[in-house]
mmCIF file of C-alpha atoms in Angstrom:
data_model
loop_
_atom_site.group_PDB
_atom_site.id
_atom_site.type_symbol
_atom_site.label_atom_id
_atom_site.label_comp_id
_atom_site.label_asym_id
_atom_site.label_seq_id
_atom_site.Cartn_x
_atom_site.Cartn_y
_atom_site.Cartn_z
ATOM 1 C CA MET A 185 -4.130 15.093 28.990
ATOM 2 C CA ALA A 186 -7.534 14.206 27.620
ATOM 3 C CA GLU A 187 -9.094 17.073 29.596
ATOM 4 C CA LEU A 188 -6.599 19.546 28.175
ATOM 5 C CA ILE A 189 -7.442 18.443 24.605
ATOM 6 C CA GLU A 190 -11.195 18.711 25.283
ATOM 7 C CA SER A 191 -10.807 22.251 26.859
ATOM 8 C CA GLU A 192 -8.693 23.543 24.024
ATOM 9 C CA THR A 193 -11.002 22.155 21.246
ATOM 10 C CA GLN A 194 -14.426 22.583 22.742
ATOM 11 C CA ASN A 195 -15.041 25.857 20.660
ATOM 12 C CA LEU A 196 -13.676 24.367 17.436
ATOM 13 C CA GLU A 197 -16.154 22.762 14.914
ATOM 14 C CA VAL A 198 -16.214 21.464 11.332
ATOM 15 C CA ASP A 199 -19.024 22.286 8.913
ATOM 16 C CA PHE A 200 -19.872 19.019 7.262
ATOM 17 C CA LEU A 201 -22.430 19.595 4.430
ATOM 18 C CA GLY A 202 -24.129 22.256 6.499
ATOM 19 C CA VAL A 203 -24.140 20.267 9.722
ATOM 20 C CA PRO A 204 -21.753 21.651 12.411
ATOM 21 C CA ILE A 205 -19.693 18.916 14.194
ATOM 22 C CA GLU A 206 -17.595 19.903 17.196
ATOM 23 C CA ALA A 207 -13.966 18.899 17.236
ATOM 24 C CA ARG A 208 -14.565 17.258 20.574
ATOM 25 C CA GLU A 209 -17.098 14.908 18.975
ATOM 26 C CA ILE A 210 -14.545 13.993 16.228
ATOM 27 C CA ILE A 211 -11.999 13.184 18.855
ATOM 28 C CA ASP A 212 -14.571 11.069 20.767
ATOM 29 C CA VAL A 213 -15.340 8.996 17.628
ATOM 30 C CA LEU A 214 -11.672 8.469 16.967
ATOM 31 C CA ARG A 215 -11.000 7.467 20.506
ATOM 32 C CA TYR A 216 -13.987 5.068 20.820
ATOM 33 C CA GLY A 217 -13.303 3.672 17.373
ATOM 34 C CA ILE A 218 -9.648 3.042 18.346
ATOM 35 C CA GLY A 219 -8.563 5.465 15.664
ATOM 36 C CA LEU A 220 -7.059 8.102 17.884
ATOM 37 C CA LYS A 221 -3.770 6.155 18.333
ATOM 38 C CA GLN A 222 -3.231 5.962 14.587
ATOM 39 C CA VAL A 223 -3.868 9.687 14.335
ATOM 40 C CA CYS A 224 -1.430 10.446 17.090
ATOM 41 C CA GLN A 225 1.140 8.291 15.426
ATOM 42 C CA GLN A 226 0.662 10.108 12.192
ATOM 43 C CA VAL A 227 1.210 13.383 14.051
ATOM 44 C CA LEU A 228 4.510 12.154 15.546
ATOM 45 C CA ALA A 229 5.589 10.944 12.138
ATOM 46 C CA LYS A 230 4.936 14.415 10.654
ATOM 47 C CA LYS A 231 7.001 15.897 13.513
ATOM 48 C CA ALA A 232 9.834 13.488 12.819
ATOM 49 C CA ILE A 233 9.943 14.315 9.110
ATOM 50 C CA GLU A 234 9.791 18.012 9.675
ATOM 51 C CA GLN A 235 12.633 17.833 12.164
ATOM 52 C CA ALA A 236 14.798 15.665 9.985
ATOM 53 C CA ALA A 237 14.122 17.776 6.906
ATOM 54 C CA GLN A 238 14.975 20.987 8.898
ATOM 55 C CA GLU A 239 18.289 19.457 10.110
ATOM 56 C CA ARG A 240 19.186 18.708 6.494
ATOM 57 C CA GLU A 241 17.926 22.029 5.195
ATOM 58 C CA ILE A 242 15.492 20.334 2.849
ATOM 59 C CA ILE A 243 12.680 22.681 1.719
ATOM 60 C CA VAL A 244 9.867 22.490 -0.768
ATOM 61 C CA SER A 245 9.406 25.623 -3.003
ATOM 62 C CA SER A 246 6.127 27.262 -3.925
ATOM 63 C CA GLU A 247 6.978 26.482 -7.491
ATOM 64 C CA GLN A 248 7.269 22.711 -6.671
ATOM 65 C CA ILE A 249 3.914 22.875 -4.904
ATOM 66 C CA GLN A 250 2.236 24.663 -7.858
ATOM 67 C CA THR A 251 3.602 22.165 -10.330
ATOM 68 C CA GLU A 252 2.276 19.196 -8.358
ATOM 69 C CA ALA A 253 -1.080 20.852 -7.814
ATOM 70 C CA ASP A 254 -1.350 21.454 -11.615
ATOM 71 C CA ARG A 255 -0.429 17.828 -12.281
ATOM 72 C CA MET A 256 -3.014 16.528 -9.750
ATOM 73 C CA ARG A 257 -5.697 18.855 -11.222
ATOM 74 C CA HIS A 258 -4.957 17.542 -14.705
ATOM 75 C CA GLU A 259 -5.075 13.936 -13.552
ATOM 76 C CA MET A 260 -8.456 14.534 -11.811
ATOM 77 C CA HIS A 261 -9.837 16.514 -14.717
ATOM 78 C CA LEU A 262 -10.126 19.663 -12.564
ATOM 79 C CA GLU A 263 -9.154 22.076 -15.246
ATOM 80 C CA ARG A 264 -11.449 24.904 -14.097
ATOM 81 C CA THR A 265 -10.781 26.715 -10.867
ATOM 82 C CA SER A 266 -14.436 26.334 -9.937
ATOM 83 C CA ASP A 267 -14.187 22.578 -10.320
ATOM 84 C CA THR A 268 -11.069 22.482 -8.034
ATOM 85 C CA LEU A 269 -12.831 24.512 -5.448
ATOM 86 C CA ALA A 270 -15.865 22.341 -5.573
ATOM 87 C CA TRP A 271 -13.691 19.239 -5.056
ATOM 88 C CA LEU A 272 -11.802 20.787 -2.238
ATOM 89 C CA SER A 273 -15.092 21.725 -0.551
ATOM 90 C CA GLY A 274 -16.289 18.107 -0.859
ATOM 91 C CA GLN A 275 -13.013 17.072 0.882
ATOM 92 C CA LEU A 276 -13.549 19.581 3.669
ATOM 93 C CA LEU A 277 -10.342 21.331 2.546
ATOM 94 C CA THR A 278 -9.412 24.953 1.847
ATOM 95 C CA PRO A 279 -6.945 25.777 -0.969
ATOM 96 C CA GLU A 280 -4.323 26.523 1.910
ATOM 97 C CA ASP A 281 -5.049 22.992 3.376
ATOM 98 C CA TRP A 282 -4.490 21.370 -0.008
ATOM 99 C CA GLU A 283 -1.206 23.239 -0.596
ATOM 100 C CA THR A 284 0.028 22.143 2.849
ATOM 101 C CA SER A 285 -0.849 18.505 2.203
ATOM 102 C CA ILE A 286 1.075 18.662 -1.074
ATOM 103 C CA ARG A 287 3.993 20.362 0.574
ATOM 104 C CA ASP A 288 4.034 17.619 3.350
ATOM 105 C CA ARG A 289 4.054 14.893 0.687
ATOM 106 C CA LEU A 290 6.791 16.455 -1.392
ATOM 107 C CA LEU A 291 8.846 17.033 1.691
ATOM 108 C CA LYS A 292 8.515 13.396 2.637
ATOM 109 C CA GLN A 293 9.594 12.330 -0.757
ATOM 110 C CA ALA A 294 12.640 14.671 -0.803
ATOM 111 C CA LEU A 295 13.667 13.423 2.684
ATOM 112 C CA GLN A 296 13.227 9.831 1.596
ATOM 113 C CA GLU A 297 15.632 10.406 -1.294
ATOM 114 C CA ALA A 298 18.066 12.293 0.850
ATOM 115 C CA LEU A 299 18.225 9.632 3.436
ATOM 116 C CA PHE A 300 18.216 6.460 1.429
ATOM 117 C CA SER A 301 18.841 6.938 -2.306
ATOM 118 C CA GLY A 302 22.450 5.947 -1.744
ATOM 119 C CA GLU A 303 21.401 2.602 -0.095
ATOM 120 C CA VAL A 304 19.061 1.249 -2.758
ATOM 121 C CA ASP A 305 21.718 -0.486 -4.940
ATOM 122 C CA ARG A 306 23.153 -2.307 -1.772
ATOM 123 C CA TYR A 307 19.713 -3.346 -0.535
ATOM 124 C CA PHE A 308 18.756 -4.717 -3.964
ATOM 125 C CA ALA A 309 21.976 -6.650 -4.238
ATOM 126 C CA GLN A 310 21.552 -8.116 -0.749
ATOM 127 C CA ASN A 311 17.840 -9.007 -1.314
ATOM 128 C CA ARG A 312 17.832 -9.750 -4.965
ATOM 129 C CA LEU A 313 15.929 -13.018 -4.722
ATOM 130 C CA ASP A 314 12.942 -11.142 -3.176
ATOM 131 C CA PHE A 315 12.608 -9.115 -6.426
ATOM 132 C CA GLU A 316 12.248 -12.145 -8.681
ATOM 133 C CA GLN A 317 8.770 -12.241 -10.194
ATOM 134 C CA ALA A 318 6.381 -14.872 -11.552
ATOM 135 C CA ILE A 319 3.301 -14.511 -13.705
ATOM 136 C CA LEU A 320 0.763 -16.669 -11.891
ATOM 137 C CA TYR A 321 -2.663 -18.168 -12.181
ATOM 138 C CA GLN A 322 -4.298 -19.405 -8.969
ATOM 139 C CA ILE A 323 -7.431 -21.380 -8.048
ATOM 140 C CA THR A 324 -8.542 -20.890 -4.378
ATOM 141 C CA VAL A 325 -11.123 -23.190 -2.789
ATOM 142 C CA PRO A 326 -12.253 -23.809 0.781
ATOM 143 C CA TYR A 327 -11.808 -27.658 0.928
ATOM 144 C CA PRO A 328 -8.834 -29.840 0.567
ATOM 145 C CA GLN A 329 -10.688 -32.579 -1.206
ATOM 146 C CA LEU A 330 -12.053 -30.104 -3.811
ATOM 147 C CA ALA A 331 -8.476 -28.735 -4.409
ATOM 148 C CA GLN A 332 -7.149 -32.169 -4.864
ATOM 149 C CA GLU A 333 -9.908 -33.248 -7.251
ATOM 150 C CA ILE A 334 -9.409 -30.072 -9.335
ATOM 151 C CA TYR A 335 -5.687 -30.776 -9.479
ATOM 152 C CA TYR A 336 -6.224 -34.363 -10.671
ATOM 153 C CA GLN A 337 -8.778 -33.275 -13.310
ATOM 154 C CA ILE A 338 -6.322 -30.647 -14.750
ATOM 155 C CA GLU A 339 -3.409 -33.157 -14.730
ATOM 156 C CA GLU A 340 -5.625 -35.707 -16.614
ATOM 157 C CA ALA A 341 -6.687 -32.975 -19.031
ATOM 158 C CA GLU A 342 -10.401 -33.546 -18.062
ATOM 159 C CA ILE A 343 -10.654 -29.761 -17.637
ATOM 160 C CA SER A 344 -8.348 -26.850 -18.296
ATOM 161 C CA PHE A 345 -6.841 -24.836 -15.456
ATOM 162 C CA TYR A 346 -8.700 -21.762 -16.699
ATOM 163 C CA GLU A 347 -12.151 -23.557 -16.899
ATOM 164 C CA ALA A 348 -11.596 -24.840 -13.338
ATOM 165 C CA ALA A 349 -10.670 -21.334 -12.054
ATOM 166 C CA HIS A 350 -13.857 -19.893 -13.690
ATOM 167 C CA LEU A 351 -16.009 -22.620 -12.127
ATOM 168 C CA TYR A 352 -14.532 -23.071 -8.555
ATOM 169 C CA ASP A 353 -12.475 -20.030 -7.456
ATOM 170 C CA VAL A 354 -13.983 -18.443 -4.304
ATOM 171 C CA ASN A 355 -12.653 -15.024 -5.377
ATOM 172 C CA PRO A 356 -15.114 -13.479 -7.830
ATOM 173 C CA ASN A 357 -12.504 -11.367 -9.589
ATOM 174 C CA GLN A 358 -10.158 -14.227 -10.117
ATOM 175 C CA ARG A 359 -13.029 -16.448 -11.193
ATOM 176 C CA TYR A 360 -13.949 -13.861 -13.950
ATOM 177 C CA GLN A 361 -10.310 -13.670 -14.999
ATOM 178 C CA CYS A 362 -9.945 -17.439 -15.097
ATOM 179 C CA GLY A 363 -7.601 -17.523 -12.120
ATOM 180 C CA TYR A 364 -5.141 -14.733 -13.386
ATOM 181 C CA LEU A 365 -3.313 -13.518 -10.364
ATOM 182 C CA GLY A 366 -0.834 -11.300 -12.209
ATOM 183 C CA THR A 367 2.862 -10.601 -11.906
ATOM 184 C CA VAL A 368 3.882 -11.198 -8.349
ATOM 185 C CA HIS A 369 7.280 -10.628 -6.494
ATOM 186 C CA ARG A 370 8.571 -13.433 -4.406
ATOM 187 C CA TRP A 371 8.223 -11.239 -1.275
ATOM 188 C CA GLU A 372 4.563 -10.659 -1.935
ATOM 189 C CA LEU A 373 3.746 -14.382 -1.646
ATOM 190 C CA HIS A 374 3.101 -16.345 1.492
ATOM 191 C CA PRO A 375 6.536 -18.089 2.245
ATOM 192 C CA ASP A 376 5.047 -21.519 1.694
ATOM 193 C CA LEU A 377 3.716 -20.470 -1.703
ATOM 194 C CA ALA A 378 7.064 -18.756 -2.626
ATOM 195 C CA VAL A 379 9.008 -21.934 -2.135
ATOM 196 C CA GLN A 380 6.679 -23.905 -4.288
ATOM 197 C CA VAL A 381 6.277 -21.334 -7.079
ATOM 198 C CA PHE A 382 9.979 -20.499 -7.514
ATOM 199 C CA SER A 383 10.868 -24.196 -7.449
ATOM 200 C CA ALA A 384 8.458 -25.005 -10.319
ATOM 201 C CA ASN A 385 9.003 -24.860 -14.114
ATOM 202 C CA PRO A 386 7.080 -22.487 -16.404
ATOM 203 C CA GLY A 387 3.768 -23.970 -17.361
ATOM 204 C CA GLU A 388 3.751 -26.362 -14.356
ATOM 205 C CA ILE A 389 0.630 -26.932 -12.290
ATOM 206 C CA ILE A 390 1.477 -26.921 -8.582
ATOM 207 C CA SER A 391 -0.406 -29.299 -6.369
ATOM 208 C CA PRO A 392 -2.682 -27.972 -3.655
ATOM 209 C CA ILE A 393 -1.159 -25.916 -0.926
ATOM 210 C CA GLN A 394 -2.968 -24.846 2.253
ATOM 211 C CA ILE A 395 -2.742 -21.221 3.079
ATOM 212 C CA GLU A 396 -4.636 -20.513 6.362
ATOM 213 C CA ASN A 397 -8.065 -21.848 5.858
ATOM 214 C CA GLN A 398 -7.988 -22.018 2.080
ATOM 215 C CA TYR A 399 -6.362 -24.348 -0.490
ATOM 216 C CA CYS A 400 -4.590 -23.152 -3.623
ATOM 217 C CA VAL A 401 -3.759 -24.721 -6.968
ATOM 218 C CA LEU A 402 -1.326 -22.679 -8.941
ATOM 219 C CA LYS A 403 -0.073 -22.459 -12.525
ATOM 220 C CA VAL A 404 3.313 -20.771 -13.172
ATOM 221 C CA GLU A 405 3.099 -19.006 -16.540
ATOM 222 C CA GLU A 406 6.465 -17.367 -16.667
ATOM 223 C CA PHE A 407 9.390 -16.168 -14.493
ATOM 224 C CA ILE A 408 10.851 -12.720 -14.663
ATOM 225 C CA SER A 409 14.402 -12.224 -13.384
ATOM 226 C CA ALA A 410 15.130 -9.525 -10.708
ATOM 227 C CA GLN A 411 15.795 -6.096 -12.112
ATOM 228 C CA LEU A 412 16.210 -2.664 -10.381
ATOM 229 C CA THR A 413 13.343 -1.052 -12.156
ATOM 230 C CA ALA A 414 11.925 2.318 -11.181
ATOM 231 C CA ALA A 415 9.121 0.597 -9.421
ATOM 232 C CA ASN A 416 11.428 -1.674 -7.407
ATOM 233 C CA ARG A 417 13.580 1.283 -6.554
ATOM 234 C CA GLN A 418 10.589 3.104 -5.100
ATOM 235 C CA THR A 419 9.570 -0.012 -3.239
ATOM 236 C CA ILE A 420 13.014 -0.203 -1.612
ATOM 237 C CA LEU A 421 13.055 3.488 -0.771
ATOM 238 C CA SER A 422 9.644 3.348 0.762
ATOM 239 C CA LYS A 423 10.587 0.286 2.803
ATOM 240 C CA LEU A 424 13.741 1.791 4.184
ATOM 241 C CA PHE A 425 12.111 5.124 4.905
ATOM 242 C CA GLU A 426 9.134 3.632 6.723
ATOM 243 C CA GLU A 427 11.484 1.508 8.869
ATOM 244 C CA TRP A 428 13.450 4.653 9.725
ATOM 245 C CA LEU A 429 10.310 6.598 10.324
ATOM 246 C CA GLN A 430 8.871 4.034 12.809
ATOM 247 C CA SER A 431 12.084 4.088 14.809
ATOM 248 C CA GLU A 432 11.807 7.868 15.000
ATOM 249 C CA VAL A 433 8.196 7.730 16.182
ATOM 250 C CA ASN A 434 9.184 5.072 18.834
ATOM 251 C CA TYR A 435 12.061 7.445 19.930
ATOM 252 C CA LEU A 436 9.621 10.319 20.351
ATOM 253 C CA LEU A 437 7.263 8.071 22.302
ATOM 254 C CA HIS A 438 9.923 6.888 24.777
ATOM 255 C CA GLN A 439 12.225 9.836 25.136
#
């Protein structure tokens, strides 16, 4: 199979900033970098999507593609045609390539809706707890003794949680934000953290918890009850679709 691929692609090449690169060389880099497997899986996923969409007579119109292209151009401030062409050239894409990529993405979205839009409510009801949220602050340090000392100092009001985060957190971004982790779903947290966080009271400081090789002290700012928001709906759709797509790829691999 490898010989067939090489013989068919040996005369193909890509012009990268004026430097010609043969398709065979690209395949070699992907293969040796262990990236060829992922590319092949993406190809099979595309085949599965195309087949399922065709069976359900799902199509993407040229008007839909144009509308999405206009939206993307506006979002990227590519108002002039020359700017768009320059951007496409930098991405090694032709206008036709870009239209095809937009069409593939819209087809995937349409198939996702067709397959699973009717299952979102049921999934949310069965997994409602996973969609509870907490607004969290977190201090992460490498040593248990340090985590325990920080916890005691905060509890004794010798230092505020935010001051401790700014001084000790190993994550620079969280250190600059005084430990602010943001709004987090239960399912996004390590299971050990989730149990502690959602058993706490708002404003409570949670004693040090070991997560892999690090130690965390957390503060729960606020809880947000589970709601089927547009974002959560899309999360559920994507999860159900990716599970389905993986099963379809596995079927193509083993048929």
